[in-house]
XYZ file of C-alpha atoms in Angstrom:
708
model
C 1.143 -10.363 -40.243
C -0.424 -9.371 -36.905
C 1.372 -8.798 -33.627
C 0.658 -7.011 -30.339
C 2.421 -3.637 -30.488
C 1.989 -2.832 -26.784
C 4.362 -5.460 -25.406
C 6.572 -6.045 -28.424
C 10.343 -5.462 -28.164
C 10.445 -6.010 -24.408
C 13.837 -6.762 -22.875
C 17.453 -5.706 -22.977
C 18.833 -3.402 -25.675
C 21.404 -4.938 -27.950
C 23.926 -2.765 -29.751
C 23.875 -2.921 -33.522
C 26.661 -5.174 -34.734
C 28.042 -5.338 -38.240
C 25.663 -7.213 -40.476
C 26.878 -10.790 -40.520
C 25.103 -13.244 -42.811
C 22.858 -15.331 -40.609
C 20.604 -16.843 -43.178
C 22.907 -19.845 -43.433
C 21.433 -21.010 -40.100
C 18.463 -22.405 -41.925
C 18.811 -26.092 -42.473
C 17.128 -27.985 -45.251
C 13.382 -27.973 -44.684
C 10.803 -30.458 -45.937
C 8.996 -27.979 -48.166
C 8.778 -27.735 -51.932
C 9.212 -23.963 -52.317
C 9.717 -20.734 -50.415
C 5.974 -20.138 -50.327
C 5.359 -23.692 -49.100
C 7.935 -23.142 -46.325
C 6.167 -19.908 -45.303
C 2.808 -21.694 -45.108
C 4.175 -24.571 -43.011
C 6.002 -22.210 -40.664
C 2.934 -20.001 -40.298
C 0.727 -23.012 -39.501
C 2.995 -23.867 -36.562
C 3.264 -20.214 -35.492
C -0.498 -19.664 -35.544
C -1.106 -22.887 -33.588
C 1.073 -21.496 -30.802
C -0.590 -18.077 -30.936
C -2.871 -17.689 -27.864
C -5.185 -15.295 -29.749
C -6.558 -15.048 -33.258
C -4.454 -12.136 -34.386
C -1.962 -10.624 -31.964
C 0.932 -12.612 -30.560
C 2.178 -11.562 -27.109
C 5.447 -12.859 -25.651
C 6.414 -11.421 -22.285
C 9.645 -13.338 -21.890
C 11.850 -15.779 -23.750
C 10.180 -19.071 -24.682
C 11.684 -21.902 -22.613
C 9.075 -24.684 -22.524
C 10.676 -27.699 -24.212
C 7.761 -28.606 -26.497
C 7.160 -24.981 -27.444
C 10.874 -24.465 -28.114
C 10.849 -27.490 -30.396
C 7.858 -26.178 -32.362
C 9.185 -22.620 -32.619
C 12.585 -23.927 -33.717
C 10.919 -25.925 -36.450
C 8.896 -22.878 -37.544
C 12.048 -20.766 -37.601
C 13.734 -23.214 -40.001
C 10.743 -22.920 -42.322
C 10.755 -19.102 -42.164
C 14.493 -18.805 -42.676
C 14.297 -21.164 -45.668
C 11.469 -19.079 -47.121
C 13.518 -15.923 -46.542
C 16.547 -17.455 -48.302
C 14.255 -17.904 -51.281
C 13.250 -14.218 -51.086
C 9.748 -14.760 -49.697
C 9.401 -11.442 -47.884
C 6.920 -12.504 -45.184
C 9.194 -15.406 -44.259
C 11.938 -12.890 -43.366
C 9.549 -10.880 -41.181
C 8.340 -13.978 -39.320
C 11.923 -15.098 -38.743
C 12.616 -11.677 -37.244
C 9.680 -12.113 -34.838
C 11.053 -15.389 -33.545
C 14.335 -13.714 -32.675
C 12.426 -11.030 -30.737
C 10.218 -13.564 -28.936
C 13.292 -15.634 -28.146
C 13.450 -19.401 -28.343
C 15.482 -21.171 -25.637
C 16.935 -17.787 -24.592
C 18.007 -16.985 -28.168
C 16.713 -13.394 -28.118
C 18.679 -11.303 -30.613
C 17.515 -7.892 -31.770
C 20.480 -7.670 -34.113
C 19.317 -10.720 -36.052
C 15.693 -9.636 -35.884
C 16.742 -6.319 -37.419
C 18.454 -8.087 -40.333
C 15.403 -10.178 -41.096
C 12.986 -7.245 -40.784
C 15.193 -5.170 -43.042
C 15.287 -7.866 -45.715
C 11.523 -8.423 -45.412
C 10.930 -4.691 -45.852
C 13.277 -4.462 -48.855
C 11.500 -7.423 -50.443
C 8.175 -5.573 -50.131
C 6.611 -6.875 -46.904
C 4.844 -3.970 -45.236
C 4.910 -5.640 -41.811
C 8.673 -5.950 -42.105
C 8.839 -2.176 -42.644
C 6.488 -1.619 -39.688
C 8.708 -3.605 -37.357
C 11.771 -1.804 -38.650
C 9.963 1.339 -37.517
C 9.399 -0.195 -34.092
C 13.089 -0.992 -33.850
C 13.902 2.697 -34.342
C 11.068 3.778 -32.034
C 12.225 1.567 -29.147
C 15.963 1.742 -29.735
C 16.396 -2.027 -29.843
C 19.524 -2.867 -31.874
C 19.674 0.705 -33.200
C 19.709 4.137 -31.618
C 16.294 5.687 -31.058
C 15.314 7.719 -34.084
C 11.650 8.673 -34.274
C 12.125 10.375 -37.624
C 13.336 7.108 -39.169
C 10.583 5.249 -37.316
C 7.910 7.472 -38.893
C 9.434 6.957 -42.342
C 9.139 3.207 -41.957
C 5.574 3.406 -40.586
C 4.483 5.574 -43.524
C 6.175 3.243 -45.969
C 4.582 0.248 -44.259
C 1.085 1.749 -44.394
C 1.545 2.693 -48.083
C 2.328 -0.996 -48.634
C -1.057 -1.778 -47.025
C 0.356 -3.129 -43.759
C -2.447 -2.976 -41.229
C 0.105 -2.937 -38.421
C 1.930 0.017 -39.952
C -1.305 1.987 -40.460
C -2.424 1.308 -36.897
C 0.912 2.387 -35.409
C 1.039 5.506 -37.573
C -2.493 6.278 -36.406
C -1.363 6.255 -32.768
C 1.330 8.811 -33.656
C -1.279 11.147 -35.146
C -3.720 10.512 -32.292
C -1.174 11.271 -29.574
C 0.840 13.913 -31.424
C 4.062 11.908 -31.151
C 6.803 13.766 -33.053
C 4.264 15.268 -35.431
C 1.200 17.485 -35.115
C -1.779 15.842 -33.442
C -4.409 15.019 -36.064
C -7.363 12.888 -34.864
C -8.952 12.929 -38.324
C -5.906 11.292 -39.927
C -5.681 8.923 -36.978
C -9.280 7.836 -37.538
C -8.683 7.159 -41.216
C -5.589 5.080 -40.426
C -7.351 3.101 -37.701
C -10.245 2.402 -40.090
C -7.805 1.123 -42.683
C -6.105 -1.083 -40.097
C -9.406 -2.413 -38.752
C -10.714 -3.214 -42.235
C -7.478 -5.083 -42.920
C -8.050 -7.151 -39.744
C -5.506 -5.474 -37.499
C -7.971 -5.602 -34.643
C -6.034 -3.254 -32.388
C -7.017 -0.701 -35.024
C -10.678 -1.468 -34.272
C -10.039 -0.992 -30.558
C -8.278 2.313 -31.228
C -11.294 3.420 -33.252
C -13.459 2.555 -30.267
C -11.246 4.762 -28.091
C -11.814 7.698 -30.441
C -15.592 7.309 -30.264
C -15.463 6.759 -26.500
C -13.491 9.948 -25.897
C -15.005 12.044 -28.688
C -11.551 12.727 -30.131
C -11.992 13.838 -33.745
C -15.488 12.331 -33.841
C -18.773 12.803 -32.030
C -18.737 10.869 -28.762
C -20.750 7.691 -29.159
C -20.448 4.898 -26.586
C -22.531 2.478 -28.635
C -20.240 2.797 -31.661
C -17.213 2.558 -29.377
C -18.619 -0.638 -27.875
C -19.220 -2.104 -31.317
C -15.573 -1.606 -32.285
C -14.412 -3.064 -28.971
C -16.635 -6.065 -29.565
C -15.154 -6.549 -33.036
C -11.674 -6.552 -31.568
C -12.627 -8.870 -28.716
C -14.377 -11.411 -30.932
C -11.260 -11.573 -33.088
C -8.837 -12.261 -30.264
C -7.820 -8.771 -29.167
C -7.774 -8.811 -25.376
C -7.682 -5.010 -25.082
C -11.066 -4.901 -26.802
C -12.477 -7.398 -24.278
C -11.236 -5.328 -21.330
C -12.631 -2.088 -22.707
C -15.986 -3.638 -23.559
C -16.252 -5.148 -20.081
C -15.339 -1.799 -18.522
C -18.055 -0.003 -20.522
C -20.645 -2.503 -19.298
C -19.371 -2.236 -15.717
C -19.531 1.569 -15.799
C -23.037 1.507 -17.244
C -21.974 3.199 -20.492
C -23.577 0.399 -22.500
C -26.949 -1.246 -21.855
C -27.380 -4.943 -21.191
C -24.398 -5.459 -18.940
C -24.479 -7.911 -16.040
C -21.867 -9.405 -13.761
C -21.732 -12.703 -15.662
C -21.164 -11.007 -19.026
C -18.609 -8.552 -17.623
C -16.603 -11.243 -15.881
C -16.646 -13.390 -19.020
C -15.113 -10.517 -20.998
C -12.429 -9.896 -18.383
C -11.606 -13.608 -18.191
C -11.330 -13.741 -21.993
C -8.904 -10.814 -21.895
C -6.896 -12.582 -19.198
C -6.705 -15.750 -21.288
C -5.274 -13.526 -24.045
C -2.535 -12.451 -21.595
C -3.876 -8.953 -20.975
C -2.928 -8.234 -17.348
C -5.773 -5.745 -16.795
C -8.243 -8.497 -17.645
C -6.739 -10.764 -14.985
C -6.732 -7.927 -12.448
C -10.360 -6.999 -13.065
C -11.476 -10.622 -12.923
C -9.716 -10.928 -9.581
C -11.416 -7.762 -8.313
C -14.870 -9.052 -9.242
C -14.261 -12.359 -7.460
C -12.746 -10.602 -4.428
C -15.758 -8.288 -4.148
C -18.290 -11.053 -4.775
C -19.816 -9.443 -7.855
C -22.214 -11.914 -9.454
C -21.143 -14.791 -7.213
C -20.085 -15.451 -3.596
C -16.774 -13.946 -2.516
C -13.820 -16.270 -3.147
C -10.457 -15.021 -1.922
C -8.691 -18.109 -3.263
C -10.259 -17.518 -6.686
C -9.248 -13.846 -6.631
C -5.719 -14.844 -5.656
C -5.385 -16.999 -8.789
C -6.203 -14.084 -11.078
C -4.084 -11.578 -9.156
C -1.218 -14.028 -9.520
C -1.791 -14.168 -13.278
C -1.858 -10.358 -13.485
C 1.333 -10.138 -11.463
C 3.090 -12.723 -13.643
C 2.185 -10.484 -16.609
C 4.020 -7.592 -14.884
C 0.945 -5.764 -13.612
C 1.975 -3.797 -10.544
C -1.498 -3.532 -9.044
C -1.990 -7.286 -9.377
C 1.232 -7.886 -7.416
C 0.145 -5.311 -4.818
C -3.252 -6.931 -4.269
C -1.622 -10.351 -4.058
C 0.746 -8.935 -1.467
C -2.169 -7.672 0.651
C -3.799 -11.107 0.573
C -0.648 -12.767 1.920
C 0.238 -9.933 4.290
C -3.181 -9.910 5.944
C -3.912 -13.616 5.638
C -7.103 -13.088 3.612
C -8.458 -16.545 2.778
C -4.983 -18.034 3.223
C -2.446 -18.597 5.972
C -0.823 -15.253 6.713
C 2.692 -14.835 5.335
C 4.208 -11.430 5.944
C 7.330 -12.469 4.028
C 5.300 -13.346 0.915
C 3.387 -10.091 1.316
C 6.610 -8.098 1.345
C 7.919 -9.980 -1.694
C 4.848 -9.087 -3.738
C 4.787 -5.485 -2.468
C 8.424 -5.187 -3.500
C 7.706 -6.562 -6.968
C 4.741 -4.202 -7.361
C 6.953 -1.266 -6.403
C 9.606 -2.355 -8.922
C 6.800 -2.281 -11.510
C 6.189 1.372 -10.531
C 2.923 0.863 -8.644
C 3.457 3.629 -6.139
C 0.966 2.508 -3.486
C 3.163 -0.554 -3.045
C 6.246 1.635 -2.609
C 4.458 3.632 0.111
C 3.385 0.392 1.804
C 6.973 -0.916 1.766
C 8.175 2.377 3.221
C 5.614 2.201 6.029
C 6.621 -1.339 6.895
C 10.289 -0.480 7.125
C 9.490 2.649 9.137
C 7.035 1.157 11.637
C 7.095 -2.653 11.691
C 8.962 -3.750 14.855
C 10.551 -6.624 12.924
C 11.987 -4.185 10.373
C 12.478 -1.192 12.658
C 15.547 1.026 12.516
C 15.779 0.563 8.746
C 14.651 4.089 8.020
C 17.149 4.385 5.196
C 15.245 1.644 3.361
C 11.936 3.304 4.216
C 13.273 6.572 2.786
C 14.277 4.785 -0.424
C 10.749 3.469 -0.952
C 9.075 6.772 -0.079
C 11.426 8.652 -2.397
C 10.662 6.262 -5.255
C 6.916 6.605 -4.642
C 7.326 10.390 -4.731
C 9.197 10.196 -8.041
C 6.328 8.110 -9.425
C 3.846 10.859 -8.523
C 2.596 9.753 -5.108
C 1.768 12.745 -2.918
C 1.684 10.468 0.133
C 5.155 9.205 -0.753
C 6.490 12.766 -0.957
C 4.949 13.679 2.398
C 6.263 10.561 4.130
C 9.728 11.090 2.688
C 9.604 14.682 3.913
C 8.668 13.491 7.404
C 11.717 11.217 7.623
C 13.834 14.130 6.430
C 12.278 16.494 8.984
C 13.037 14.115 11.856
C 16.511 13.197 10.618
C 15.454 9.583 10.030
C 16.483 9.353 6.382
C 20.088 10.471 6.475
C 22.019 13.025 8.487
C 20.404 15.552 10.778
C 16.829 16.751 10.506
C 16.201 19.269 7.753
C 12.766 20.885 8.248
C 13.221 23.310 5.352
C 13.984 20.527 2.889
C 11.160 18.490 4.385
C 8.761 21.368 3.775
C 9.706 21.293 0.066
C 8.524 17.691 -0.102
C 5.355 18.511 1.823
C 4.570 21.208 -0.745
C 5.331 18.764 -3.556
C 2.717 16.469 -2.033
C 0.249 19.364 -2.178
C 1.120 19.939 -5.843
C 0.227 16.292 -6.399
C -3.191 17.036 -4.855
C -2.537 15.139 -1.619
C -3.549 16.896 1.588
C -0.920 15.070 3.654
C 1.532 17.836 2.714
C -0.547 20.477 4.488
C -1.134 18.010 7.326
C 2.587 17.569 7.991
C 3.190 21.321 7.771
C 0.404 21.818 10.294
C 2.136 19.373 12.647
C 5.400 21.301 12.259
C 3.707 24.449 13.542
C 1.740 22.653 16.257
C 4.774 20.933 17.779
C 7.411 23.542 16.900
C 9.462 21.245 14.689
C 12.031 23.450 12.952
C 9.755 26.477 13.379
C 8.286 28.466 16.234
C 5.129 26.905 17.658
C 2.221 28.699 16.017
C -1.230 27.218 16.601
C -2.831 29.678 14.199
C -0.647 28.511 11.301
C -1.069 24.922 12.417
C -4.825 25.344 12.245
C -4.682 26.983 8.808
C -2.668 24.089 7.385
C -4.758 21.409 9.085
C -7.890 23.009 7.667
C -6.400 23.006 4.150
C -5.450 19.362 4.589
C -8.976 18.570 5.765
C -10.479 20.434 2.786
C -8.321 18.203 0.550
C -9.913 15.187 2.257
C -6.870 14.186 4.276
C -8.409 12.656 7.393
C -5.562 13.317 9.876
C -5.789 17.007 8.913
C -9.414 17.029 10.074
C -8.356 15.334 13.309
C -5.638 17.951 13.790
C -7.974 20.937 13.410
C -10.503 19.107 15.591
C -7.970 18.773 18.412
C -7.033 22.458 18.215
C -10.714 23.418 18.218
C -11.504 21.122 21.152
C -8.735 22.742 23.195
C -9.024 26.322 21.879
C -5.456 26.397 20.551
C -5.112 29.143 17.940
C -8.769 28.770 17.015
C -12.035 29.306 18.828
C -12.894 26.798 21.532
C -15.877 24.719 20.406
C -16.635 21.131 21.351
C -19.414 20.847 18.769
C -17.130 22.042 15.929
C -14.387 19.701 17.124
C -16.816 16.783 16.912
C -17.745 17.796 13.359
C -14.071 17.694 12.374
C -13.531 14.338 14.095
C -16.591 12.938 12.352
C -15.305 14.103 8.979
C -11.901 12.613 9.762
C -13.576 9.321 10.577
C -15.547 9.363 7.316
C -12.201 9.927 5.575
C -10.983 6.758 7.303
C -8.693 8.282 9.890
C -8.749 5.942 12.873
C -7.693 8.642 15.339
C -10.714 10.747 14.382
C -13.053 7.773 14.933
C -11.398 7.064 18.282
C -11.803 10.636 19.522
C -15.485 10.848 18.677
C -15.991 7.399 20.195
C -14.354 8.623 23.398
C -16.746 11.592 23.432
C -19.763 9.287 23.364
C -18.218 7.013 25.991
C -17.768 9.983 28.337
C -21.407 10.945 27.729
C -22.450 7.400 28.629
C -20.348 7.522 31.801
C -22.030 10.757 32.898
C -25.605 10.049 31.765
C -25.885 6.257 31.628
C -27.813 6.520 28.343
C -27.509 3.294 26.356
C -27.643 5.081 22.986
C -24.396 6.865 23.872
C -22.703 3.507 24.463
C -24.020 2.255 21.111
C -22.414 5.251 19.383
C -19.181 4.865 21.355
C -18.924 1.189 20.375
C -19.627 1.985 16.737
C -16.863 4.553 16.500
C -14.383 2.499 18.511
C -15.119 -0.460 16.228
C -14.490 1.595 13.113
C -11.318 3.018 14.633
C -10.096 -0.540 15.195
C -11.051 -1.555 11.656
C -8.847 1.318 10.479
C -5.919 -0.199 12.405
C -5.944 2.338 15.227
C -4.683 0.400 18.230
C -6.449 2.498 20.875
C -9.820 1.787 19.237
C -9.145 -1.959 19.432
C -8.029 -1.648 23.075
C -11.231 0.202 23.983
C -13.352 -2.486 22.292
C -11.456 -5.128 24.254
C -12.113 -3.295 27.499
C -15.828 -2.885 26.713
C -16.167 -6.626 26.151
C -14.071 -7.439 29.236
C -16.190 -5.280 31.527
C -19.487 -5.887 29.750
C -20.186 -2.145 29.576
C -21.334 -2.495 25.971
C -24.103 -4.817 27.110
C -22.224 -7.977 26.161
C -19.548 -9.503 28.374
C -17.230 -11.720 26.323
C -13.724 -12.718 27.356
C -13.167 -14.304 23.933
C -13.931 -11.049 22.136
C -11.893 -9.080 24.659
C -8.944 -11.389 23.965
C -9.338 -10.877 20.207
C -9.436 -7.082 20.439
C -6.608 -6.794 22.966
C -4.441 -9.043 20.784
C -5.119 -6.904 17.736
C -4.429 -3.699 19.690
C -1.127 -5.125 20.894
C -0.149 -6.080 17.325
C -0.906 -2.492 16.360
C 1.707 -1.252 18.845
C -0.805 -0.137 21.468
C 0.742 -0.643 24.898
C -2.597 -0.636 26.735
C -3.767 -3.413 24.433
C -0.760 -5.537 25.437
C -1.524 -4.691 29.079
C -5.106 -5.909 28.662
C -3.885 -9.082 26.982
C -1.485 -9.724 29.861
C -4.344 -9.287 32.324
C -6.468 -11.912 30.575
C -3.604 -14.431 30.664
C -2.964 -13.609 34.322
C -6.614 -14.120 35.241
C -7.281 -16.999 32.830
C -10.171 -15.207 31.141
C -10.908 -16.224 27.536
C -7.822 -18.444 27.676
C -5.897 -20.562 30.163
C -4.066 -18.855 33.016
C -0.391 -18.523 32.095
C 1.933 -16.318 34.164
C 4.692 -16.709 31.570
C 2.527 -15.255 28.825
C 1.134 -12.634 31.164
C 4.684 -11.475 31.950
C 5.525 -11.497 28.223
C 2.636 -9.177 27.398
C 3.220 -6.912 30.405
C 6.847 -6.546 29.283
C 5.665 -5.850 25.751
C 3.246 -3.225 27.091
C 6.145 -1.595 28.933
C 8.219 -1.535 25.747
C 5.300 0.281 24.132
C 5.383 2.893 26.912
C 2.578 1.640 29.126
C 3.547 2.666 32.647
C 1.037 0.218 34.139
C 2.546 -2.558 32.015
C 5.995 -1.778 33.417
C 4.624 -1.846 36.964
C 2.961 -5.232 36.401
C 6.105 -6.711 34.851
C 8.109 -5.460 37.835
C 5.618 -7.050 40.221
C 5.916 -10.406 38.451
C 9.729 -10.330 38.696
C 9.570 -9.233 42.333
C 7.289 -12.131 43.230
C 8.707 -14.783 40.889
C 5.627 -15.137 38.697
C 6.300 -16.334 35.167
C 10.043 -16.069 35.790
C 12.573 -16.469 38.566
C 12.613 -13.790 41.265
C 14.826 -10.887 40.208
C 14.796 -7.759 42.347
C 17.170 -6.161 39.860
C 14.786 -6.643 36.937
C 11.830 -5.652 39.098
C 13.618 -2.397 39.928
C 14.314 -1.708 36.252
C 10.624 -2.119 35.385
C 9.435 -0.062 38.381
C 11.858 2.727 37.541
C 10.663 2.743 33.932
C 7.056 2.752 35.130
C 7.690 5.748 37.379
C 9.405 7.652 34.549
C 6.202 7.068 32.542
C 4.300 8.753 35.399
C 2.671 5.582 36.678
C 2.071 6.154 40.418
C 2.199 2.477 41.399
C 5.628 2.121 39.791
C 6.999 4.977 41.891
C 5.496 3.481 45.068
C 6.883 0.011 44.366
C 10.314 1.436 43.568
C 10.218 3.326 46.855
C 9.330 0.049 48.600
C 12.348 -1.744 47.129
C 14.653 1.042 48.332
C 13.010 1.065 51.750
C 13.559 -2.703 52.047
C 17.204 -2.110 51.174
C 17.315 0.650 53.831
C 18.184 3.199 51.151
C 16.204 6.046 52.691
C 17.313 8.815 50.312
C 16.202 6.870 47.227
C 12.973 5.791 48.891
C 12.234 9.447 49.682
C 12.888 10.423 46.047
C 10.392 7.926 44.653
C 7.759 8.710 47.294
C 8.020 12.381 46.369
C 7.582 11.468 42.692
C 4.459 9.461 43.555
C 3.075 12.307 45.656
C 3.749 14.808 42.865
C 1.644 12.542 40.647
C -1.242 13.099 43.105
C -0.953 9.696 44.724
C -2.368 9.921 48.266
C -0.511 6.826 49.464
C 2.785 8.264 48.274
C 2.152 11.538 50.124
C 1.103 9.636 53.281
C 4.205 7.410 53.274
C 6.413 10.427 52.672
C 4.799 12.070 55.706
C 5.513 8.967 57.783
C 9.144 8.998 56.656
C 9.571 12.642 57.679
C 7.765 12.040 60.965
C 10.112 9.149 61.824
C 13.007 11.509 61.233
C 11.361 14.155 63.423
C 10.818 16.524 60.478
C 7.313 17.229 61.760
C 6.568 20.398 59.797
C 7.281 18.633 56.490
C 5.446 15.541 57.678
C 2.386 17.633 58.449
C 2.344 19.182 54.971
C 2.448 15.755 53.298
C -0.233 14.291 55.597
C -2.463 17.242 54.668
C -1.717 16.663 50.972
C -2.540 12.973 51.387
C -5.829 13.898 53.062
C -6.725 16.247 50.185
C -6.139 13.279 47.870
C -8.729 11.205 49.749
C -6.292 9.262 51.911
C -8.107 8.374 55.157
C -4.784 7.596 56.823
C -3.504 11.016 55.825
C -6.592 12.678 57.311
C -6.254 10.750 60.585
C -2.583 11.730 60.872
C -3.451 15.343 60.151
C -6.072 15.277 62.910
C -3.675 13.635 65.355
C -0.940 16.170 64.683
C -3.416 19.049 65.111
C -4.545 17.649 68.455
C -0.966 17.253 69.638
C -0.248 20.876 68.758
C -3.168 21.964 70.901
């Protein structure tokens, strides 16, 4: 009697009810004796078994034809049990665990297992042990479970010996004893409980209680695999893939993983999907990978659901569906795959369509942290520090979570602590401590930590000023896939190109900007768009500029939205469309691009892409000026001047002048001159002249001549 111990007894826990005779359920069966009934029932059962030895049922059987066959088998088994055929009782118990047409009942399974055990069926005793081990229908009692497993193994049940072996191997509720475990696994394997063979392979692969021997391990895995044990197929394929066994190739490895998948082993489906996704042994096929990830996910594999979510979320080989992506991420998180929980948290924290749901983001980060994700702990701490999870900010409590991230060997904890000291969040600003924590984060291979220490080094904040050292840190950050680090080193090479004109500097700048964009850093995408728009990279392409600006805008980069608006305004790489141009300028403004606000205001002022609205134009100009965009201040001053609101016009001209805008200083001088405030006018004309305003210089000269 062989079954798959790993996924057995899955589902709700039923309380033990008083033993009620259930054997009367069996109707008359067309068999001559109890043994004949057992044989007929087992023939049906084995025909439905997807493997050669271990039956796996992940949920209740509902398919009509399968239900009909299982129901027929159950009648045979119950009839055999009524006639005291022990194995018939045990099989009947299995069918109540598997569930036929939603008839899952651990209480009834327990009765049948108990009778099978009392009649001398070792497998019945083994499954009684599993009932006590899992707490299904009875309270958990590992002492009783061990008694049943020992009794089962003494009755030569391969399943009982194998399970008892795992207890000795893992030291579960008894002293760890690999030697005894090996003997029990050998007994199980010899008796054709092929999970026992696989467990033997694990001992030889790890060197637990035996001398490590990958060849012997592989032989046991192969025995299990050839006899329908999917775990053996997965392990054998993994050994070939890792080069622990000779003679492996992509075709052989994939065949083993696919065989495991067909035996309903989720890891086999996942690994098959990975090979297809990565193009190992054949061309890449995202649709093919998706099929296997879907199978893994349906078998409750969290990573399979997560990878399926990424395919839908990013539109890889399929029409993009963010909703489907979120559904699969959510399922993966519910299956305790913590990367999915972190991803869900990030989406709720940053996605504009889900924004302001920080409570939900905190829930996902907290769950990821509980599952052992250092990144989850750090992100949860950040929300707590900023008061975005619940209540006011609590930097001290946040720091506890940052340190928990460090304990989980994730450098993000030190990175966030470094940021606290750099920006004075809940503590006094201390660049020295910021640098110490950023360096620790960088040493733990947390890319943003390297970027942080690079910035401090570049600007001599708390650490020695050194451009060359800063570049080393940025380069390391980039290698650790931090987009900001790639962007900063790309900007360095771009500035070198601007000052020297050397083409090799532009090549390096483009390379780093490109990688920054690939790492979803919006500024890197915006820079690539600008290089293609201007042709500075050596290739002028409006189509490519459009692509990069669009991606930058999607990544919340305001300058990217501004660039996209410009292309629609000019009709470059697309048709001219003032409506779309205004849309993207407004979007740029919402993402804090002062120039975007100024352009949106200009469109409303002149009725481009929308009806003329001086009120809306003023709102955009005012916002632009507050973002220190000179043109916004000037245009706002112009609106007030047109409305003969001199005091407000003066205010905005002064703001423009303070932002070193020569035109603003000149116009302020004119305003004061018209009001006969000549001394003030002279100062602003001089300021305008110093800011390269020819008009300001002429006025300064005129006023000097008049004084003479």
